[in-house]
Amino acid sequence: MLTIKQITDNTDAVINGLKKKRFRDAKETISQVLAFNDKRKSIQAVLDKNLSEVNSLSKSIGMLMKEGKKEEAEAAKGRVATLKEANKDLQADMDKAAEDLQALLYTIPNVPYEEVPEGAGAEDNVVVKTGGMENELPKDALPHWELAKQYDIIDFDLGVKITGAGFPVYKGKGAVLQRALINFFLDEARASGYTEIMPPTVVNAASGYGTGQLPDKEGQMYHCETDDLYLIPTAEVPVTNIYRDVILEEKQLPIKNCAYTQCFRREAGSYGKDVRGLNRLHEFSKVELVRIDKPEHSKQSHQEMLEHVEGLLKKLELPYRILRLCGGDMSFTAAICYDFEVYSEAQKRWLEVSSVSNFDTYQANRLKCRYRTAEKKTELCHTLNGSALALPRIVAALLENNQTPEGIRIPKALIPYCGFEIIN
């Protein structure tokens, strides 16, 4: 959530930034924010004035009674009663203005950094780097859903029977490969200084609001209505919310956490060839990185996270590219975001496997996640996160890009985790 100071001090820059994110009616919405804020401040000024008068009159009543000025004392009491009654109405008006302001702020996305490119959608994202190993596949190369059936490692039909489309069942070496990837990603994160967290996979509404999934993505989350709990779309939600309403000491930063969880996304409206097989699921495994940092260090943290994710793709021997997302393709909460994609040789298309984002103070303001400086000042933290990595499309690319006449080759880095070199 944008801070009022950010909006009042840099109104034009905020409006222009929101336009870059393709936020409709940016100028009108920011004008409404300023109007609500002015109303709140003006009511507060009257309320403060009245409270000051009440305190002054209350002190004078005793003195007037001692001096025998009963009539003046009674008049003062009457004035105090009138002011207190007026203050009730003023407080109600101020609370309403504050609620309206908060509700409006929740609807406004984060302002992108200057280096975020202009653009309306994925076609305007900028490729900043490509790398990895290219594989020459047999002429009759198969997509991963055919390979999964051939080697009996993932059963999509059984998932439909048990639950529905988008909930595959992993079997035999397919299940082992999943566990191998999870352990590999977690070991790599711990080696890079991340502390592993095992959080709940359901959260309350406050957690959803804290990281920005609510109210923006409410329709994309599975909601347990009886208990008013939400299945997490990513471990970012519970892990970042560990620091909700927390004041950290400067020496504790940066905080580096990682977590493996199952993730749940309704993916409403998704259909067609791009959702086939593992390309788009309702439930999937993912290892997430979360950082809490000081503003002046967050860009370095972001770069370190990008390097970490790139290192994983190199070790998995997959062809990849890194994209800097344009304003129109960025998430609601991100100030800057880079996507990692791996190339599926069999499908002849790029598959997104990670988004690594810096949220600046946007999430921290919602969370009230702060740190105390050496000078004892309290400042908002910066929050960052990134997938390292999401498994479905990684598995898809591994199966497709490593198929041989003998079977599916396992990358060297995963062999110790799998216990086998080939799926056949």
Short mmCIF file of C-alpha atoms in Angstrom, two decimals:
data_model
loop_
_atom_site.label_atom_id
_atom_site.label_comp_id
_atom_site.label_asym_id
_atom_site.label_seq_id
_atom_site.Cartn_x
_atom_site.Cartn_y
_atom_site.Cartn_z
CA MET A 1 0.00 0.00 0.00
CA LEU A 2 1.31 3.44 -0.92
CA THR A 3 1.96 5.74 2.02
CA ILE A 4 0.16 9.08 2.33
CA LYS A 5 3.55 10.81 2.52
CA GLN A 6 4.59 9.13 -0.75
CA ILE A 7 1.42 10.39 -2.43
CA THR A 8 1.44 13.93 -1.00
CA ASP A 9 5.18 14.51 -1.51
CA ASN A 10 5.36 13.05 -5.04
CA THR A 11 1.83 13.35 -6.41
CA ASP A 12 2.74 13.78 -10.09
CA ALA A 13 5.34 11.02 -9.99
CA VAL A 14 2.85 8.64 -8.38
CA ILE A 15 0.19 9.42 -11.00
CA ASN A 16 2.66 8.92 -13.85
CA GLY A 17 3.90 5.67 -12.31
CA LEU A 18 0.37 4.34 -11.98
CA LYS A 19 -0.26 5.18 -15.63
CA LYS A 20 2.81 3.07 -16.51
CA LYS A 21 1.09 0.19 -14.69
CA ARG A 22 -2.01 0.80 -16.81
CA PHE A 23 -4.02 1.77 -13.72
CA ARG A 24 -7.19 3.43 -14.90
CA ASP A 25 -8.22 6.83 -13.58
CA ALA A 26 -4.90 7.33 -11.76
CA LYS A 27 -5.30 11.09 -11.49
CA GLU A 28 -8.91 10.87 -10.30
CA THR A 29 -8.12 8.17 -7.74
CA ILE A 30 -5.15 10.05 -6.29
CA SER A 31 -7.31 13.19 -6.11
CA GLN A 32 -9.82 11.19 -4.08
CA VAL A 33 -7.06 10.01 -1.76
CA LEU A 34 -5.91 13.58 -1.18
CA ALA A 35 -9.51 14.71 -0.56
CA PHE A 36 -10.12 11.96 2.02
CA ASN A 37 -6.83 12.79 3.68
CA ASP A 38 -7.64 16.52 3.81
CA LYS A 39 -11.05 15.73 5.29
CA ARG A 40 -9.51 13.48 7.91
CA LYS A 41 -6.92 16.12 8.84
CA SER A 42 -9.48 18.93 9.02
CA ILE A 43 -11.74 16.91 11.32
CA GLN A 44 -8.73 15.98 13.42
CA ALA A 45 -7.84 19.67 13.77
CA VAL A 46 -11.34 20.54 15.05
CA LEU A 47 -11.32 17.50 17.34
CA ASP A 48 -7.93 18.48 18.79
CA LYS A 49 -9.16 22.04 19.34
CA ASN A 50 -12.29 20.79 21.12
CA LEU A 51 -10.33 18.37 23.27
CA SER A 52 -7.97 21.14 24.28
CA GLU A 53 -10.94 23.32 25.26
CA VAL A 54 -12.52 20.46 27.23
CA ASN A 55 -9.30 19.94 29.18
CA SER A 56 -9.00 23.66 29.90
CA LEU A 57 -12.61 23.98 31.02
CA SER A 58 -12.43 20.85 33.14
CA LYS A 59 -9.48 22.28 35.03
CA SER A 60 -11.25 25.60 35.55
CA ILE A 61 -14.48 24.14 36.97
CA GLY A 62 -12.92 23.24 40.31
CA MET A 63 -11.33 26.68 40.67
CA LEU A 64 -14.65 28.41 39.85
CA MET A 65 -16.48 26.35 42.46
CA LYS A 66 -13.85 27.21 45.09
CA GLU A 67 -14.23 30.88 44.27
CA GLY A 68 -18.00 30.62 44.66
CA LYS A 69 -18.67 31.25 40.99
CA LYS A 70 -21.24 28.49 40.78
CA GLU A 71 -23.10 29.94 37.80
CA GLU A 72 -19.89 30.20 35.75
CA ALA A 73 -18.91 26.68 36.82
CA GLU A 74 -22.26 25.30 35.67
CA ALA A 75 -21.90 27.14 32.34
CA ALA A 76 -18.45 25.56 31.94
CA LYS A 77 -19.92 22.11 32.68
CA GLY A 78 -22.59 22.70 30.06
CA ARG A 79 -19.99 23.72 27.51
CA VAL A 80 -17.92 20.59 28.30
CA ALA A 81 -20.99 18.39 27.80
CA THR A 82 -21.76 20.08 24.47
CA LEU A 83 -18.18 19.67 23.26
CA LYS A 84 -18.03 16.00 24.27
CA GLU A 85 -21.24 15.29 22.38
CA ALA A 86 -19.89 17.12 19.32
CA ASN A 87 -16.63 15.19 19.62
CA LYS A 88 -18.51 11.90 19.36
CA ASP A 89 -19.87 12.94 15.99
CA LEU A 90 -16.49 14.31 14.91
CA GLN A 91 -14.74 11.08 15.91
CA ALA A 92 -17.30 9.05 13.94
CA ASP A 93 -16.79 11.28 10.89
CA MET A 94 -13.01 11.00 11.19
CA ASP A 95 -13.15 7.23 11.58
CA LYS A 96 -15.34 7.02 8.46
CA ALA A 97 -12.94 9.24 6.48
CA ALA A 98 -10.01 7.08 7.63
CA GLU A 99 -11.86 3.88 6.64
CA ASP A 100 -12.74 5.31 3.23
CA LEU A 101 -9.12 6.38 2.73
CA GLN A 102 -7.79 2.94 3.71
CA ALA A 103 -10.27 1.15 1.43
CA LEU A 104 -9.27 3.36 -1.50
CA LEU A 105 -5.54 2.88 -0.86
CA TYR A 106 -6.06 -0.91 -1.02
CA THR A 107 -7.26 -0.54 -4.62
CA ILE A 108 -4.14 1.33 -5.81
CA PRO A 109 -1.20 -0.76 -7.09
CA ASN A 110 2.45 -0.15 -6.33
CA VAL A 111 4.34 2.47 -8.32
CA PRO A 112 6.97 0.92 -10.63
CA TYR A 113 10.61 1.97 -10.52
CA GLU A 114 11.96 4.22 -13.27
CA GLU A 115 13.85 1.35 -14.92
CA VAL A 116 10.61 -0.59 -15.49
CA PRO A 117 9.90 -0.39 -19.24
CA GLU A 118 6.72 1.03 -20.70
CA GLY A 119 4.32 -1.51 -22.12
CA ALA A 120 0.87 -3.00 -22.00
CA GLY A 121 1.55 -6.74 -21.81
CA ALA A 122 3.93 -9.67 -22.16
CA GLU A 123 4.90 -8.68 -25.70
CA ASP A 124 6.53 -5.53 -24.28
CA ASN A 125 8.75 -7.26 -21.72
CA VAL A 126 12.48 -6.87 -22.25
CA VAL A 127 14.81 -9.88 -22.53
CA VAL A 128 17.89 -8.94 -20.52
CA LYS A 129 19.78 -12.24 -20.66
CA THR A 130 19.70 -15.73 -22.15
CA GLY A 131 21.72 -18.76 -21.14
CA GLY A 132 21.80 -22.47 -20.47
CA MET A 133 22.32 -25.55 -22.57
CA GLU A 134 20.49 -26.19 -25.83
CA ASN A 135 19.49 -29.78 -26.51
CA GLU A 136 19.01 -31.49 -29.83
CA LEU A 137 15.96 -33.69 -29.53
CA PRO A 138 14.89 -36.65 -31.65
CA LYS A 139 12.67 -35.77 -34.61
CA ASP A 140 9.74 -37.52 -32.93
CA ALA A 141 10.20 -35.60 -29.63
CA LEU A 142 7.14 -35.73 -27.38
CA PRO A 143 5.57 -33.11 -25.10
CA HIS A 144 5.80 -33.86 -21.38
CA TRP A 145 2.19 -35.08 -21.03
CA GLU A 146 2.92 -37.83 -23.57
CA LEU A 147 6.23 -38.68 -21.88
CA ALA A 148 4.49 -38.82 -18.49
CA LYS A 149 2.03 -41.36 -19.88
CA GLN A 150 4.71 -43.37 -21.69
CA TYR A 151 6.87 -43.78 -18.58
CA ASP A 152 3.92 -43.89 -16.13
CA ILE A 153 5.29 -41.11 -13.91
CA ILE A 154 2.42 -38.57 -13.90
CA ASP A 155 -1.26 -39.49 -14.18
CA PHE A 156 -3.45 -36.55 -15.20
CA ASP A 157 -6.61 -38.67 -15.63
CA LEU A 158 -6.30 -40.11 -12.13
CA GLY A 159 -6.02 -36.56 -10.78
CA VAL A 160 -9.28 -35.68 -12.54
CA LYS A 161 -10.94 -38.72 -10.97
CA ILE A 162 -9.77 -37.89 -7.45
CA THR A 163 -10.16 -34.10 -7.54
CA GLY A 164 -10.52 -32.49 -10.96
CA ALA A 165 -8.47 -31.02 -13.80
CA GLY A 166 -5.26 -29.33 -12.69
CA PHE A 167 -4.48 -31.77 -9.84
CA PRO A 168 -2.07 -34.40 -11.25
CA VAL A 169 -0.94 -37.54 -9.45
CA TYR A 170 2.84 -38.16 -9.47
CA LYS A 171 3.87 -41.82 -9.46
CA GLY A 172 7.07 -43.83 -9.08
CA LYS A 173 10.05 -41.97 -10.49
CA GLY A 174 7.82 -38.97 -11.15
CA ALA A 175 7.13 -38.64 -7.42
CA VAL A 176 10.82 -39.17 -6.64
CA LEU A 177 11.75 -36.45 -9.14
CA GLN A 178 9.38 -34.03 -7.37
CA ARG A 179 10.93 -34.75 -3.99
CA ALA A 180 14.43 -34.55 -5.46
CA LEU A 181 13.77 -31.09 -6.89
CA ILE A 182 12.27 -29.82 -3.63
CA ASN A 183 15.27 -31.04 -1.61
CA PHE A 184 17.73 -29.72 -4.19
CA PHE A 185 16.13 -26.25 -4.16
CA LEU A 186 16.01 -26.15 -0.35
CA ASP A 187 19.63 -27.30 0.01
CA GLU A 188 20.75 -24.64 -2.48
CA ALA A 189 18.80 -21.97 -0.58
CA ARG A 190 20.26 -22.98 2.77
CA ALA A 191 23.76 -22.97 1.24
CA SER A 192 23.07 -19.35 0.21
CA GLY A 193 22.22 -18.34 3.77
CA TYR A 194 18.44 -18.73 3.78
CA THR A 195 16.70 -20.03 6.91
CA GLU A 196 14.11 -22.68 6.12
CA ILE A 197 10.54 -22.09 7.28
CA MET A 198 7.68 -24.62 7.23
CA PRO A 199 4.56 -22.41 7.34
CA PRO A 200 0.83 -23.22 7.23
CA THR A 201 -0.72 -23.54 3.80
CA VAL A 202 -3.93 -21.77 4.85
CA VAL A 203 -3.98 -18.14 6.01
CA ASN A 204 -6.46 -15.65 7.41
CA ALA A 205 -7.73 -12.61 5.54
CA ALA A 206 -5.34 -10.28 7.38
CA SER A 207 -2.40 -12.19 5.89
CA GLY A 208 -3.93 -11.94 2.42
CA TYR A 209 -4.31 -8.17 2.81
CA GLY A 210 -0.80 -7.89 4.25
CA THR A 211 0.96 -9.14 1.11
CA GLY A 212 -1.58 -7.78 -1.38
CA GLN A 213 -3.41 -10.91 -2.54
CA LEU A 214 -6.56 -9.36 -1.08
CA PRO A 215 -8.54 -7.62 -2.36
CA ASP A 216 -6.74 -7.80 -5.75
CA LYS A 217 -6.71 -11.59 -6.35
CA GLU A 218 -9.62 -12.77 -4.21
CA GLY A 219 -11.23 -14.60 -7.13
CA GLN A 220 -8.02 -16.55 -7.81
CA MET A 221 -7.71 -17.96 -4.27
CA TYR A 222 -9.45 -20.98 -2.81
CA HIS A 223 -11.58 -19.74 0.10
CA CYS A 224 -12.72 -21.89 3.03
CA GLU A 225 -15.86 -19.87 3.78
CA THR A 226 -16.87 -21.47 7.08
CA ASP A 227 -13.56 -20.56 8.72
CA ASP A 228 -12.81 -17.55 6.48
CA LEU A 229 -9.39 -18.97 5.60
CA TYR A 230 -7.60 -19.00 2.25
CA LEU A 231 -5.38 -21.67 0.68
CA ILE A 232 -2.07 -19.99 -0.13
CA PRO A 233 -1.15 -19.22 -3.75
CA THR A 234 2.52 -19.01 -2.71
CA ALA A 235 4.65 -19.33 0.44
CA GLU A 236 5.28 -15.59 0.12
CA VAL A 237 2.00 -15.02 1.97
CA PRO A 238 2.60 -16.87 5.26
CA VAL A 239 6.36 -16.27 5.37
CA THR A 240 6.18 -12.50 4.79
CA ASN A 241 3.34 -12.27 7.32
CA ILE A 242 5.66 -13.57 10.02
CA TYR A 243 6.84 -9.96 10.15
CA ARG A 244 3.40 -8.32 10.24
CA ASP A 245 3.19 -5.77 13.10
CA VAL A 246 6.85 -6.38 13.95
CA ILE A 247 9.60 -3.82 14.59
CA LEU A 248 12.98 -5.34 13.74
CA GLU A 249 16.38 -4.08 14.80
CA GLU A 250 18.57 -2.78 11.98
CA LYS A 251 21.27 -5.34 12.78
CA GLN A 252 18.79 -8.18 12.01
CA LEU A 253 18.53 -7.12 8.35
CA PRO A 254 18.55 -8.50 5.77
CA ILE A 255 16.36 -11.42 6.86
CA LYS A 256 16.54 -14.33 4.41
CA ASN A 257 13.92 -17.09 4.55
CA CYS A 258 13.03 -19.97 2.24
CA ALA A 259 10.05 -22.29 2.32
CA TYR A 260 8.68 -25.27 0.46
CA THR A 261 4.88 -25.46 0.28
CA GLN A 262 2.08 -26.73 -1.84
CA CYS A 263 0.43 -23.79 -3.64
CA PHE A 264 -3.18 -23.44 -4.75
CA ARG A 265 -4.55 -21.23 -7.52
CA ARG A 266 -7.99 -21.34 -9.08
CA GLU A 267 -6.65 -20.00 -12.41
CA ALA A 268 -10.18 -18.97 -13.35
CA GLY A 269 -10.58 -18.31 -17.06
CA SER A 270 -7.50 -20.33 -18.09
CA TYR A 271 -8.06 -22.64 -21.03
CA GLY A 272 -6.55 -23.89 -24.29
CA LYS A 273 -3.23 -25.44 -25.26
CA ASP A 274 -1.22 -23.30 -22.84
CA VAL A 275 -2.79 -25.06 -19.85
CA ARG A 276 -2.19 -28.61 -21.04
CA GLY A 277 -0.30 -31.05 -18.83
CA LEU A 278 1.86 -29.30 -16.23
CA ASN A 279 1.73 -25.91 -17.94
CA ARG A 280 -0.93 -24.54 -15.59
CA LEU A 281 -2.14 -26.32 -12.44
CA HIS A 282 -4.46 -25.62 -9.54
CA GLU A 283 -2.10 -27.29 -7.03
CA PHE A 284 1.67 -27.42 -7.33
CA SER A 285 4.90 -27.51 -5.33
CA LYS A 286 7.18 -24.51 -5.01
CA VAL A 287 10.19 -23.31 -3.05
CA GLU A 288 10.01 -19.59 -2.29
CA LEU A 289 12.64 -17.07 -1.21
CA VAL A 290 11.57 -14.13 0.99
CA ARG A 291 13.75 -11.24 2.10
CA ILE A 292 13.13 -8.36 4.49
CA ASP A 293 15.67 -5.58 4.07
CA LYS A 294 16.64 -1.95 4.54
CA PRO A 295 15.71 0.40 1.67
CA GLU A 296 19.32 1.21 0.80
CA HIS A 297 20.24 -2.50 0.52
CA SER A 298 17.16 -3.94 -1.19
CA LYS A 299 18.42 -3.51 -4.76
CA GLN A 300 21.52 -5.53 -3.88
CA SER A 301 19.29 -8.17 -2.28
CA HIS A 302 17.21 -8.28 -5.45
CA GLN A 303 20.31 -8.81 -7.57
CA GLU A 304 21.50 -11.61 -5.27
CA MET A 305 18.13 -13.34 -5.60
CA LEU A 306 18.29 -13.10 -9.40
CA GLU A 307 21.76 -14.63 -9.38
CA HIS A 308 20.55 -17.44 -7.10
CA VAL A 309 17.67 -18.40 -9.40
CA GLU A 310 19.90 -18.22 -12.47
CA GLY A 311 22.38 -20.52 -10.72
CA LEU A 312 19.65 -23.13 -10.19
CA LEU A 313 18.71 -23.14 -13.88
CA LYS A 314 22.36 -23.49 -14.87
CA LYS A 315 22.75 -26.51 -12.58
CA LEU A 316 19.61 -28.04 -14.05
CA GLU A 317 21.19 -27.61 -17.53
CA LEU A 318 18.12 -25.90 -18.93
CA PRO A 319 17.99 -23.18 -21.60
CA TYR A 320 16.62 -20.04 -19.97
CA ARG A 321 16.05 -16.36 -20.41
CA ILE A 322 15.49 -13.48 -17.99
CA LEU A 323 12.90 -10.79 -18.70
CA ARG A 324 12.42 -7.39 -17.10
CA LEU A 325 8.65 -7.00 -17.00
CA CYS A 326 7.00 -3.90 -18.40
CA GLY A 327 4.60 -1.82 -16.32
CA GLY A 328 1.49 -3.36 -17.82
CA ASP A 329 2.59 -6.96 -17.16
CA MET A 330 3.77 -6.53 -13.57
CA SER A 331 1.88 -7.73 -10.53
CA PHE A 332 -0.30 -5.38 -8.48
CA THR A 333 2.24 -5.22 -5.64
CA ALA A 334 5.66 -5.21 -7.36
CA ALA A 335 7.84 -2.13 -7.90
CA ILE A 336 10.07 -4.12 -10.25
CA CYS A 337 9.98 -7.74 -11.38
CA TYR A 338 12.10 -10.12 -13.43
CA ASP A 339 10.68 -13.36 -14.84
CA PHE A 340 12.72 -16.47 -15.56
CA GLU A 341 11.56 -18.69 -18.40
CA VAL A 342 12.87 -22.06 -19.55
CA TYR A 343 12.57 -23.22 -23.12
CA SER A 344 10.51 -26.28 -23.94
CA GLU A 345 12.05 -27.75 -27.04
CA ALA A 346 9.17 -30.16 -27.59
CA GLN A 347 6.46 -27.48 -27.24
CA LYS A 348 8.58 -24.83 -28.97
CA ARG A 349 7.68 -22.22 -26.35
CA TRP A 350 9.01 -20.49 -23.27
CA LEU A 351 7.61 -21.48 -19.87
CA GLU A 352 7.70 -19.11 -16.90
CA VAL A 353 9.24 -20.76 -13.82
CA SER A 354 10.02 -17.84 -11.51
CA SER A 355 9.18 -14.22 -10.77
CA VAL A 356 11.63 -12.31 -8.57
CA SER A 357 10.19 -9.05 -7.25
CA ASN A 358 11.11 -6.07 -5.12
CA PHE A 359 8.02 -4.54 -3.48
CA ASP A 360 9.79 -1.51 -1.98
CA THR A 361 7.72 -0.40 1.07
CA TYR A 362 4.36 -1.37 -0.49
CA GLN A 363 3.85 -4.65 1.39
CA ALA A 364 5.65 -3.39 4.49
CA ASN A 365 3.21 -0.49 4.82
CA ARG A 366 0.28 -2.92 4.69
CA LEU A 367 2.03 -5.26 7.13
CA LYS A 368 3.37 -2.50 9.41
CA CYS A 369 6.73 -4.26 9.04
CA ARG A 370 9.33 -1.82 10.31
CA TYR A 371 12.88 -1.62 11.62
CA ARG A 372 14.55 0.57 14.21
CA THR A 373 17.64 2.43 12.97
CA ALA A 374 20.80 3.03 14.95
CA GLU A 375 19.43 6.52 15.62
CA LYS A 376 16.28 4.91 17.13
CA LYS A 377 14.06 6.05 14.25
CA THR A 378 11.40 3.63 13.01
CA GLU A 379 11.31 3.11 9.24
CA LEU A 380 9.39 0.83 6.86
CA CYS A 381 11.30 -2.19 5.58
CA HIS A 382 11.51 -3.31 1.96
CA THR A 383 10.17 -6.78 1.12
CA LEU A 384 11.29 -9.05 -1.72
CA ASN A 385 10.44 -12.54 -2.90
CA GLY A 386 11.03 -14.97 -5.71
CA SER A 387 10.33 -18.55 -6.75
CA ALA A 388 13.38 -20.78 -6.48
CA LEU A 389 11.71 -22.61 -8.07
CA ALA A 390 8.14 -23.57 -9.05
CA LEU A 391 8.17 -27.26 -9.99
CA PRO A 392 5.54 -27.95 -12.69
CA ARG A 393 7.11 -26.20 -15.67
CA ILE A 394 10.61 -27.12 -14.49
CA VAL A 395 9.52 -30.76 -14.58
CA ALA A 396 7.91 -30.22 -17.98
CA ALA A 397 11.12 -28.74 -19.39
CA LEU A 398 13.31 -31.41 -17.77
CA LEU A 399 11.24 -34.22 -19.26
CA GLU A 400 10.99 -32.68 -22.72
CA ASN A 401 14.53 -31.35 -23.09
CA ASN A 402 16.22 -34.49 -21.75
CA GLN A 403 14.33 -37.17 -23.69
CA THR A 404 16.53 -39.68 -25.51
CA PRO A 405 15.84 -42.99 -27.29
CA GLU A 406 16.91 -44.75 -24.06
CA GLY A 407 14.75 -42.66 -21.73
CA ILE A 408 14.74 -39.33 -19.94
CA ARG A 409 18.18 -38.25 -18.74
CA ILE A 410 18.48 -36.77 -15.23
CA PRO A 411 20.75 -33.67 -14.88
CA LYS A 412 23.96 -34.37 -12.92
CA ALA A 413 22.99 -32.05 -10.06
CA LEU A 414 19.81 -34.07 -9.41
CA ILE A 415 21.23 -37.59 -9.60
CA PRO A 416 22.31 -37.69 -5.90
CA TYR A 417 18.77 -36.59 -4.94
CA CYS A 418 16.98 -38.99 -7.31
CA GLY A 419 19.15 -42.06 -6.85
CA PHE A 420 18.87 -42.83 -10.58
CA GLU A 421 20.33 -41.38 -13.79
CA ILE A 422 17.51 -42.07 -16.21
CA ILE A 423 13.77 -42.56 -16.31
CA ASN A 424 12.98 -45.53 -18.55
#
